[in-house]
Structures are given as C-alpha cells and as structure tokens.
Amino acid sequence: MFDFDPFEVGNPETLGYAEEELYDELSSLAAYSHVGVVSANDVADVLERYCASYDMLPQYLRAEIDNIEVC
C-alpha cells in the first residue's frame, strides 16, 4: 500500500489537486468576467496565491486566463 504524504515536496497527487483548484478558480473568474467586473489585480492575486506566473502555466490554464475579460 502507498502512503499519501501531502507535504512531501513534489508529491504528484498534491500538485494535481493544486492545479485542479487553480483551474477551478480561473474558470470561475472567466465565467464571472462575462457578467461582472474582473480586474487584472484579481487575476494576479489568484496566480500569487499559487506562486505561479502566466509563463510557467500549461497551455490549458493560459487559455483559461485568456478567456477572462479584464476591465
């Protein structure tokens, strides 16, 4: 049986969960941006929470950011 240690550096399951949460937050911002106001700071705050930058993201997450209408 495998032991799941979420605090192990580079744990693939933990990284997958974090990536999935980031995708969910970006998707929510994209959906909200079509009916409400989303600023560039809102997007930057989400990326900062995940210690990520646009350049280091996989293409599907960049595409999600590109769907956000920023005011």
PDB file of N, CA and C in Angstrom:
ATOM      1  N   MET A   1       0.844  -1.171   0.000  1.00  0.00           N
ATOM      2  CA  MET A   1       0.000   0.000   0.000  1.00  0.00           C
ATOM      3  C   MET A   1       0.891   1.237   0.000  1.00  0.00           C
ATOM      4  N   PHE A   2       0.465   2.272  -0.700  1.00  0.00           N
ATOM      5  CA  PHE A   2       1.226   3.512  -0.762  1.00  0.00           C
ATOM      6  C   PHE A   2       0.777   4.455   0.346  1.00  0.00           C
ATOM      7  N   ASP A   3       1.740   5.139   0.916  1.00  0.00           N
ATOM      8  CA  ASP A   3       1.430   6.153   1.916  1.00  0.00           C
ATOM      9  C   ASP A   3       1.275   7.482   1.204  1.00  0.00           C
ATOM     10  N   PHE A   4       0.226   8.194   1.495  1.00  0.00           N
ATOM     11  CA  PHE A   4      -0.010   9.508   0.919  1.00  0.00           C
ATOM     12  C   PHE A   4       0.483  10.558   1.891  1.00  0.00           C
ATOM     13  N   ASP A   5       1.514  11.293   1.483  1.00  0.00           N
ATOM     14  CA  ASP A   5       2.061  12.369   2.302  1.00  0.00           C
ATOM     15  C   ASP A   5       1.894  13.669   1.526  1.00  0.00           C
ATOM     16  N   PRO A   6       0.844  14.446   1.814  1.00  0.00           N
ATOM     17  CA  PRO A   6       0.584  15.660   1.047  1.00  0.00           C
ATOM     18  C   PRO A   6       1.662  16.726   1.211  1.00  0.00           C
ATOM     19  N   PHE A   7       2.505  16.588   2.229  1.00  0.00           N
ATOM     20  CA  PHE A   7       3.538  17.589   2.471  1.00  0.00           C
ATOM     21  C   PHE A   7       4.885  17.217   1.854  1.00  0.00           C
ATOM     22  N   GLU A   8       4.942  16.059   1.207  1.00  0.00           N
ATOM     23  CA  GLU A   8       6.156  15.658   0.509  1.00  0.00           C
ATOM     24  C   GLU A   8       6.372  16.600  -0.677  1.00  0.00           C
ATOM     25  N   VAL A   9       7.567  17.146  -0.789  1.00  0.00           N
ATOM     26  CA  VAL A   9       7.874  18.083  -1.867  1.00  0.00           C
ATOM     27  C   VAL A   9       7.742  17.371  -3.211  1.00  0.00           C
ATOM     28  N   GLY A  10       6.938  17.969  -4.105  1.00  0.00           N
ATOM     29  CA  GLY A  10       6.763  17.415  -5.443  1.00  0.00           C
ATOM     30  C   GLY A  10       5.796  16.254  -5.517  1.00  0.00           C
ATOM     31  N   ASN A  11       5.030  16.008  -4.460  1.00  0.00           N
ATOM     32  CA  ASN A  11       4.064  14.919  -4.470  1.00  0.00           C
ATOM     33  C   ASN A  11       3.090  15.122  -5.634  1.00  0.00           C
ATOM     34  N   PRO A  12       3.023  14.169  -6.581  1.00  0.00           N
ATOM     35  CA  PRO A  12       2.183  14.356  -7.766  1.00  0.00           C
ATOM     36  C   PRO A  12       0.698  14.546  -7.455  1.00  0.00           C
ATOM     37  N   GLU A  13       0.199  13.844  -6.447  1.00  0.00           N
ATOM     38  CA  GLU A  13      -1.212  13.995  -6.105  1.00  0.00           C
ATOM     39  C   GLU A  13      -1.506  15.399  -5.590  1.00  0.00           C
ATOM     40  N   THR A  14      -0.624  15.902  -4.725  1.00  0.00           N
ATOM     41  CA  THR A  14      -0.801  17.235  -4.168  1.00  0.00           C
ATOM     42  C   THR A  14      -0.706  18.287  -5.268  1.00  0.00           C
ATOM     43  N   LEU A  15       0.265  18.131  -6.153  1.00  0.00           N
ATOM     44  CA  LEU A  15       0.397  19.070  -7.273  1.00  0.00           C
ATOM     45  C   LEU A  15      -0.837  19.029  -8.164  1.00  0.00           C
ATOM     46  N   GLY A  16      -1.368  17.843  -8.376  1.00  0.00           N
ATOM     47  CA  GLY A  16      -2.584  17.699  -9.186  1.00  0.00           C
ATOM     48  C   GLY A  16      -3.775  18.398  -8.551  1.00  0.00           C
ATOM     49  N   TYR A  17      -3.914  18.246  -7.241  1.00  0.00           N
ATOM     50  CA  TYR A  17      -5.009  18.918  -6.539  1.00  0.00           C
ATOM     51  C   TYR A  17      -4.875  20.438  -6.631  1.00  0.00           C
ATOM     52  N   ALA A  18      -3.651  20.934  -6.451  1.00  0.00           N
ATOM     53  CA  ALA A  18      -3.421  22.378  -6.521  1.00  0.00           C
ATOM     54  C   ALA A  18      -3.713  22.899  -7.927  1.00  0.00           C
ATOM     55  N   GLU A  19      -3.296  22.153  -8.938  1.00  0.00           N
ATOM     56  CA  GLU A  19      -3.552  22.561 -10.318  1.00  0.00           C
ATOM     57  C   GLU A  19      -5.047  22.563 -10.620  1.00  0.00           C
ATOM     58  N   GLU A  20      -5.742  21.575 -10.092  1.00  0.00           N
ATOM     59  CA  GLU A  20      -7.192  21.491 -10.284  1.00  0.00           C
ATOM     60  C   GLU A  20      -7.899  22.664  -9.597  1.00  0.00           C
ATOM     61  N   GLU A  21      -7.457  23.028  -8.406  1.00  0.00           N
ATOM     62  CA  GLU A  21      -8.044  24.174  -7.704  1.00  0.00           C
ATOM     63  C   GLU A  21      -7.774  25.475  -8.450  1.00  0.00           C
ATOM     64  N   LEU A  22      -6.564  25.621  -8.987  1.00  0.00           N
ATOM     65  CA  LEU A  22      -6.226  26.804  -9.772  1.00  0.00           C
ATOM     66  C   LEU A  22      -7.119  26.887 -11.002  1.00  0.00           C
ATOM     67  N   TYR A  23      -7.315  25.760 -11.678  1.00  0.00           N
ATOM     68  CA  TYR A  23      -8.198  25.741 -12.849  1.00  0.00           C
ATOM     69  C   TYR A  23      -9.620  26.152 -12.470  1.00  0.00           C
ATOM     70  N   ASP A  24     -10.112  25.629 -11.355  1.00  0.00           N
ATOM     71  CA  ASP A  24     -11.466  25.975 -10.904  1.00  0.00           C
ATOM     72  C   ASP A  24     -11.591  27.474 -10.618  1.00  0.00           C
ATOM     73  N   GLU A  25     -10.584  28.055  -9.960  1.00  0.00           N
ATOM     74  CA  GLU A  25     -10.639  29.491  -9.657  1.00  0.00           C
ATOM     75  C   GLU A  25     -10.596  30.325 -10.935  1.00  0.00           C
ATOM     76  N   LEU A  26      -9.733  29.930 -11.871  1.00  0.00           N
ATOM     77  CA  LEU A  26      -9.638  30.676 -13.130  1.00  0.00           C
ATOM     78  C   LEU A  26     -10.926  30.539 -13.944  1.00  0.00           C
ATOM     79  N   SER A  27     -11.520  29.367 -13.937  1.00  0.00           N
ATOM     80  CA  SER A  27     -12.793  29.158 -14.640  1.00  0.00           C
ATOM     81  C   SER A  27     -13.894  30.015 -14.041  1.00  0.00           C
ATOM     82  N   SER A  28     -13.920  30.097 -12.717  1.00  0.00           N
ATOM     83  CA  SER A  28     -14.919  30.935 -12.051  1.00  0.00           C
ATOM     84  C   SER A  28     -14.730  32.406 -12.405  1.00  0.00           C
ATOM     85  N   LEU A  29     -13.474  32.853 -12.415  1.00  0.00           N
ATOM     86  CA  LEU A  29     -13.207  34.241 -12.805  1.00  0.00           C
ATOM     87  C   LEU A  29     -13.620  34.498 -14.246  1.00  0.00           C
ATOM     88  N   ALA A  30     -13.341  33.546 -15.126  1.00  0.00           N
ATOM     89  CA  ALA A  30     -13.712  33.704 -16.537  1.00  0.00           C
ATOM     90  C   ALA A  30     -15.225  33.809 -16.680  1.00  0.00           C
ATOM     91  N   ALA A  31     -15.955  32.951 -15.985  1.00  0.00           N
ATOM     92  CA  ALA A  31     -17.417  32.990 -16.063  1.00  0.00           C
ATOM     93  C   ALA A  31     -17.953  34.295 -15.491  1.00  0.00           C
ATOM     94  N   TYR A  32     -17.410  34.719 -14.358  1.00  0.00           N
ATOM     95  CA  TYR A  32     -17.871  35.953 -13.728  1.00  0.00           C
ATOM     96  C   TYR A  32     -17.533  37.176 -14.572  1.00  0.00           C
ATOM     97  N   SER A  33     -16.407  37.125 -15.287  1.00  0.00           N
ATOM     98  CA  SER A  33     -15.985  38.292 -16.063  1.00  0.00           C
ATOM     99  C   SER A  33     -16.946  38.624 -17.197  1.00  0.00           C
ATOM    100  N   HIS A  34     -17.778  37.679 -17.593  1.00  0.00           N
ATOM    101  CA  HIS A  34     -18.742  37.926 -18.669  1.00  0.00           C
ATOM    102  C   HIS A  34     -20.002  38.621 -18.164  1.00  0.00           C
ATOM    103  N   VAL A  35     -20.186  38.627 -16.839  1.00  0.00           N
ATOM    104  CA  VAL A  35     -21.371  39.286 -16.275  1.00  0.00           C
ATOM    105  C   VAL A  35     -21.011  40.361 -15.253  1.00  0.00           C
ATOM    106  N   GLY A  36     -19.793  40.339 -14.759  1.00  0.00           N
ATOM    107  CA  GLY A  36     -19.357  41.291 -13.745  1.00  0.00           C
ATOM    108  C   GLY A  36     -18.020  41.903 -14.108  1.00  0.00           C
ATOM    109  N   VAL A  37     -17.427  42.542 -13.145  1.00  0.00           N
ATOM    110  CA  VAL A  37     -16.156  43.235 -13.363  1.00  0.00           C
ATOM    111  C   VAL A  37     -15.025  42.437 -12.714  1.00  0.00           C
ATOM    112  N   VAL A  38     -14.024  42.108 -13.520  1.00  0.00           N
ATOM    113  CA  VAL A  38     -12.821  41.433 -13.037  1.00  0.00           C
ATOM    114  C   VAL A  38     -11.638  42.300 -13.435  1.00  0.00           C
ATOM    115  N   SER A  39     -10.772  42.593 -12.472  1.00  0.00           N
ATOM    116  CA  SER A  39      -9.598  43.424 -12.764  1.00  0.00           C
ATOM    117  C   SER A  39      -8.372  42.534 -12.966  1.00  0.00           C
ATOM    118  N   ALA A  40      -7.349  43.132 -13.522  1.00  0.00           N
ATOM    119  CA  ALA A  40      -6.084  42.416 -13.694  1.00  0.00           C
ATOM    120  C   ALA A  40      -5.514  42.025 -12.333  1.00  0.00           C
ATOM    121  N   ASN A  41      -5.780  42.836 -11.322  1.00  0.00           N
ATOM    122  CA  ASN A  41      -5.319  42.508  -9.970  1.00  0.00           C
ATOM    123  C   ASN A  41      -5.982  41.246  -9.433  1.00  0.00           C
ATOM    124  N   ASP A  42      -7.235  41.014  -9.805  1.00  0.00           N
ATOM    125  CA  ASP A  42      -7.925  39.788  -9.379  1.00  0.00           C
ATOM    126  C   ASP A  42      -7.210  38.563  -9.928  1.00  0.00           C
ATOM    127  N   VAL A  43      -6.834  38.625 -11.192  1.00  0.00           N
ATOM    128  CA  VAL A  43      -6.116  37.511 -11.819  1.00  0.00           C
ATOM    129  C   VAL A  43      -4.736  37.355 -11.187  1.00  0.00           C
ATOM    130  N   ALA A  44      -4.043  38.463 -10.984  1.00  0.00           N
ATOM    131  CA  ALA A  44      -2.710  38.428 -10.370  1.00  0.00           C
ATOM    132  C   ALA A  44      -2.775  37.852  -8.956  1.00  0.00           C
ATOM    133  N   ASP A  45      -3.823  38.173  -8.213  1.00  0.00           N
ATOM    134  CA  ASP A  45      -3.987  37.653  -6.848  1.00  0.00           C
ATOM    135  C   ASP A  45      -4.139  36.135  -6.851  1.00  0.00           C
ATOM    136  N   VAL A  46      -4.911  35.611  -7.796  1.00  0.00           N
ATOM    137  CA  VAL A  46      -5.088  34.160  -7.885  1.00  0.00           C
ATOM    138  C   VAL A  46      -3.751  33.498  -8.194  1.00  0.00           C
ATOM    139  N   LEU A  47      -3.031  34.029  -9.166  1.00  0.00           N
ATOM    140  CA  LEU A  47      -1.735  33.443  -9.521  1.00  0.00           C
ATOM    141  C   LEU A  47      -0.750  33.535  -8.359  1.00  0.00           C
ATOM    142  N   GLU A  48      -0.795  34.630  -7.631  1.00  0.00           N
ATOM    143  CA  GLU A  48       0.101  34.819  -6.491  1.00  0.00           C
ATOM    144  C   GLU A  48      -0.183  33.805  -5.393  1.00  0.00           C
ATOM    145  N   ARG A  49      -1.462  33.503  -5.152  1.00  0.00           N
ATOM    146  CA  ARG A  49      -1.821  32.517  -4.124  1.00  0.00           C
ATOM    147  C   ARG A  49      -1.214  31.153  -4.430  1.00  0.00           C
ATOM    148  N   TYR A  50      -1.046  30.860  -5.714  1.00  0.00           N
ATOM    149  CA  TYR A  50      -0.490  29.574  -6.125  1.00  0.00           C
ATOM    150  C   TYR A  50       0.996  29.666  -6.481  1.00  0.00           C
ATOM    151  N   CYS A  51       1.598  30.815  -6.206  1.00  0.00           N
ATOM    152  CA  CYS A  51       3.027  31.036  -6.515  1.00  0.00           C
ATOM    153  C   CYS A  51       3.312  30.680  -7.972  1.00  0.00           C
ATOM    154  N   ALA A  52       2.441  31.146  -8.853  1.00  0.00           N
ATOM    155  CA  ALA A  52       2.555  30.829 -10.276  1.00  0.00           C
ATOM    156  C   ALA A  52       2.639  32.103 -11.092  1.00  0.00           C
ATOM    157  N   SER A  53       3.173  31.970 -12.274  1.00  0.00           N
ATOM    158  CA  SER A  53       3.164  33.070 -13.230  1.00  0.00           C
ATOM    159  C   SER A  53       2.574  32.543 -14.535  1.00  0.00           C
ATOM    160  N   TYR A  54       2.103  33.455 -15.354  1.00  0.00           N
ATOM    161  CA  TYR A  54       1.476  33.074 -16.617  1.00  0.00           C
ATOM    162  C   TYR A  54       2.409  32.198 -17.449  1.00  0.00           C
ATOM    163  N   ASP A  55       3.681  32.572 -17.508  1.00  0.00           N
ATOM    164  CA  ASP A  55       4.644  31.870 -18.353  1.00  0.00           C
ATOM    165  C   ASP A  55       4.894  30.423 -17.930  1.00  0.00           C
ATOM    166  N   MET A  56       4.741  30.129 -16.653  1.00  0.00           N
ATOM    167  CA  MET A  56       5.039  28.778 -16.185  1.00  0.00           C
ATOM    168  C   MET A  56       3.831  27.836 -16.247  1.00  0.00           C
ATOM    169  N   LEU A  57       2.668  28.353 -16.609  1.00  0.00           N
ATOM    170  CA  LEU A  57       1.453  27.542 -16.631  1.00  0.00           C
ATOM    171  C   LEU A  57       1.364  26.694 -17.896  1.00  0.00           C
ATOM    172  N   PRO A  58       0.697  25.532 -17.803  1.00  0.00           N
ATOM    173  CA  PRO A  58       0.436  24.750 -19.010  1.00  0.00           C
ATOM    174  C   PRO A  58      -0.547  25.504 -19.914  1.00  0.00           C
ATOM    175  N   GLN A  59      -0.578  25.134 -21.165  1.00  0.00           N
ATOM    176  CA  GLN A  59      -1.373  25.844 -22.165  1.00  0.00           C
ATOM    177  C   GLN A  59      -2.855  25.921 -21.795  1.00  0.00           C
ATOM    178  N   TYR A  60      -3.430  24.869 -21.237  1.00  0.00           N
ATOM    179  CA  TYR A  60      -4.865  24.907 -20.938  1.00  0.00           C
ATOM    180  C   TYR A  60      -5.198  25.919 -19.845  1.00  0.00           C
ATOM    181  N   LEU A  61      -4.270  26.164 -18.909  1.00  0.00           N
ATOM    182  CA  LEU A  61      -4.512  27.187 -17.890  1.00  0.00           C
ATOM    183  C   LEU A  61      -4.315  28.586 -18.472  1.00  0.00           C
ATOM    184  N   ARG A  62      -3.343  28.737 -19.367  1.00  0.00           N
ATOM    185  CA  ARG A  62      -3.172  30.028 -20.044  1.00  0.00           C
ATOM    186  C   ARG A  62      -4.410  30.367 -20.862  1.00  0.00           C
ATOM    187  N   ALA A  63      -4.973  29.367 -21.524  1.00  0.00           N
ATOM    188  CA  ALA A  63      -6.186  29.588 -22.317  1.00  0.00           C
ATOM    189  C   ALA A  63      -7.339  30.037 -21.424  1.00  0.00           C
ATOM    190  N   GLU A  64      -7.408  29.487 -20.222  1.00  0.00           N
ATOM    191  CA  GLU A  64      -8.467  29.887 -19.289  1.00  0.00           C
ATOM    192  C   GLU A  64      -8.282  31.343 -18.873  1.00  0.00           C
ATOM    193  N   ILE A  65      -7.043  31.749 -18.637  1.00  0.00           N
ATOM    194  CA  ILE A  65      -6.773  33.148 -18.303  1.00  0.00           C
ATOM    195  C   ILE A  65      -7.123  34.046 -19.482  1.00  0.00           C
ATOM    196  N   ASP A  66      -6.820  33.589 -20.680  1.00  0.00           N
ATOM    197  CA  ASP A  66      -7.110  34.389 -21.882  1.00  0.00           C
ATOM    198  C   ASP A  66      -8.627  34.574 -22.084  1.00  0.00           C
ATOM    199  N   ASN A  67      -9.435  33.706 -21.497  1.00  0.00           N
ATOM    200  CA  ASN A  67     -10.902  33.829 -21.589  1.00  0.00           C
ATOM    201  C   ASN A  67     -11.479  34.863 -20.631  1.00  0.00           C
ATOM    202  N   ILE A  68     -10.654  35.364 -19.714  1.00  0.00           N
ATOM    203  CA  ILE A  68     -11.125  36.317 -18.725  1.00  0.00           C
ATOM    204  C   ILE A  68     -11.143  37.715 -19.339  1.00  0.00           C
ATOM    205  N   GLU A  69     -12.310  38.358 -19.284  1.00  0.00           N
ATOM    206  CA  GLU A  69     -12.448  39.734 -19.772  1.00  0.00           C
ATOM    207  C   GLU A  69     -12.069  40.668 -18.624  1.00  0.00           C
ATOM    208  N   VAL A  70     -10.916  41.305 -18.770  1.00  0.00           N
ATOM    209  CA  VAL A  70     -10.384  42.173 -17.725  1.00  0.00           C
ATOM    210  C   VAL A  70     -10.781  43.628 -17.996  1.00  0.00           C
ATOM    211  N   CYS A  71     -11.231  44.314 -16.952  1.00  0.00           N
ATOM    212  CA  CYS A  71     -11.589  45.735 -17.080  1.00  0.00           C
ATOM    213  C   CYS A  71     -10.518  46.598 -16.473  1.00  0.00           C
TER     214      CYS A  71
END
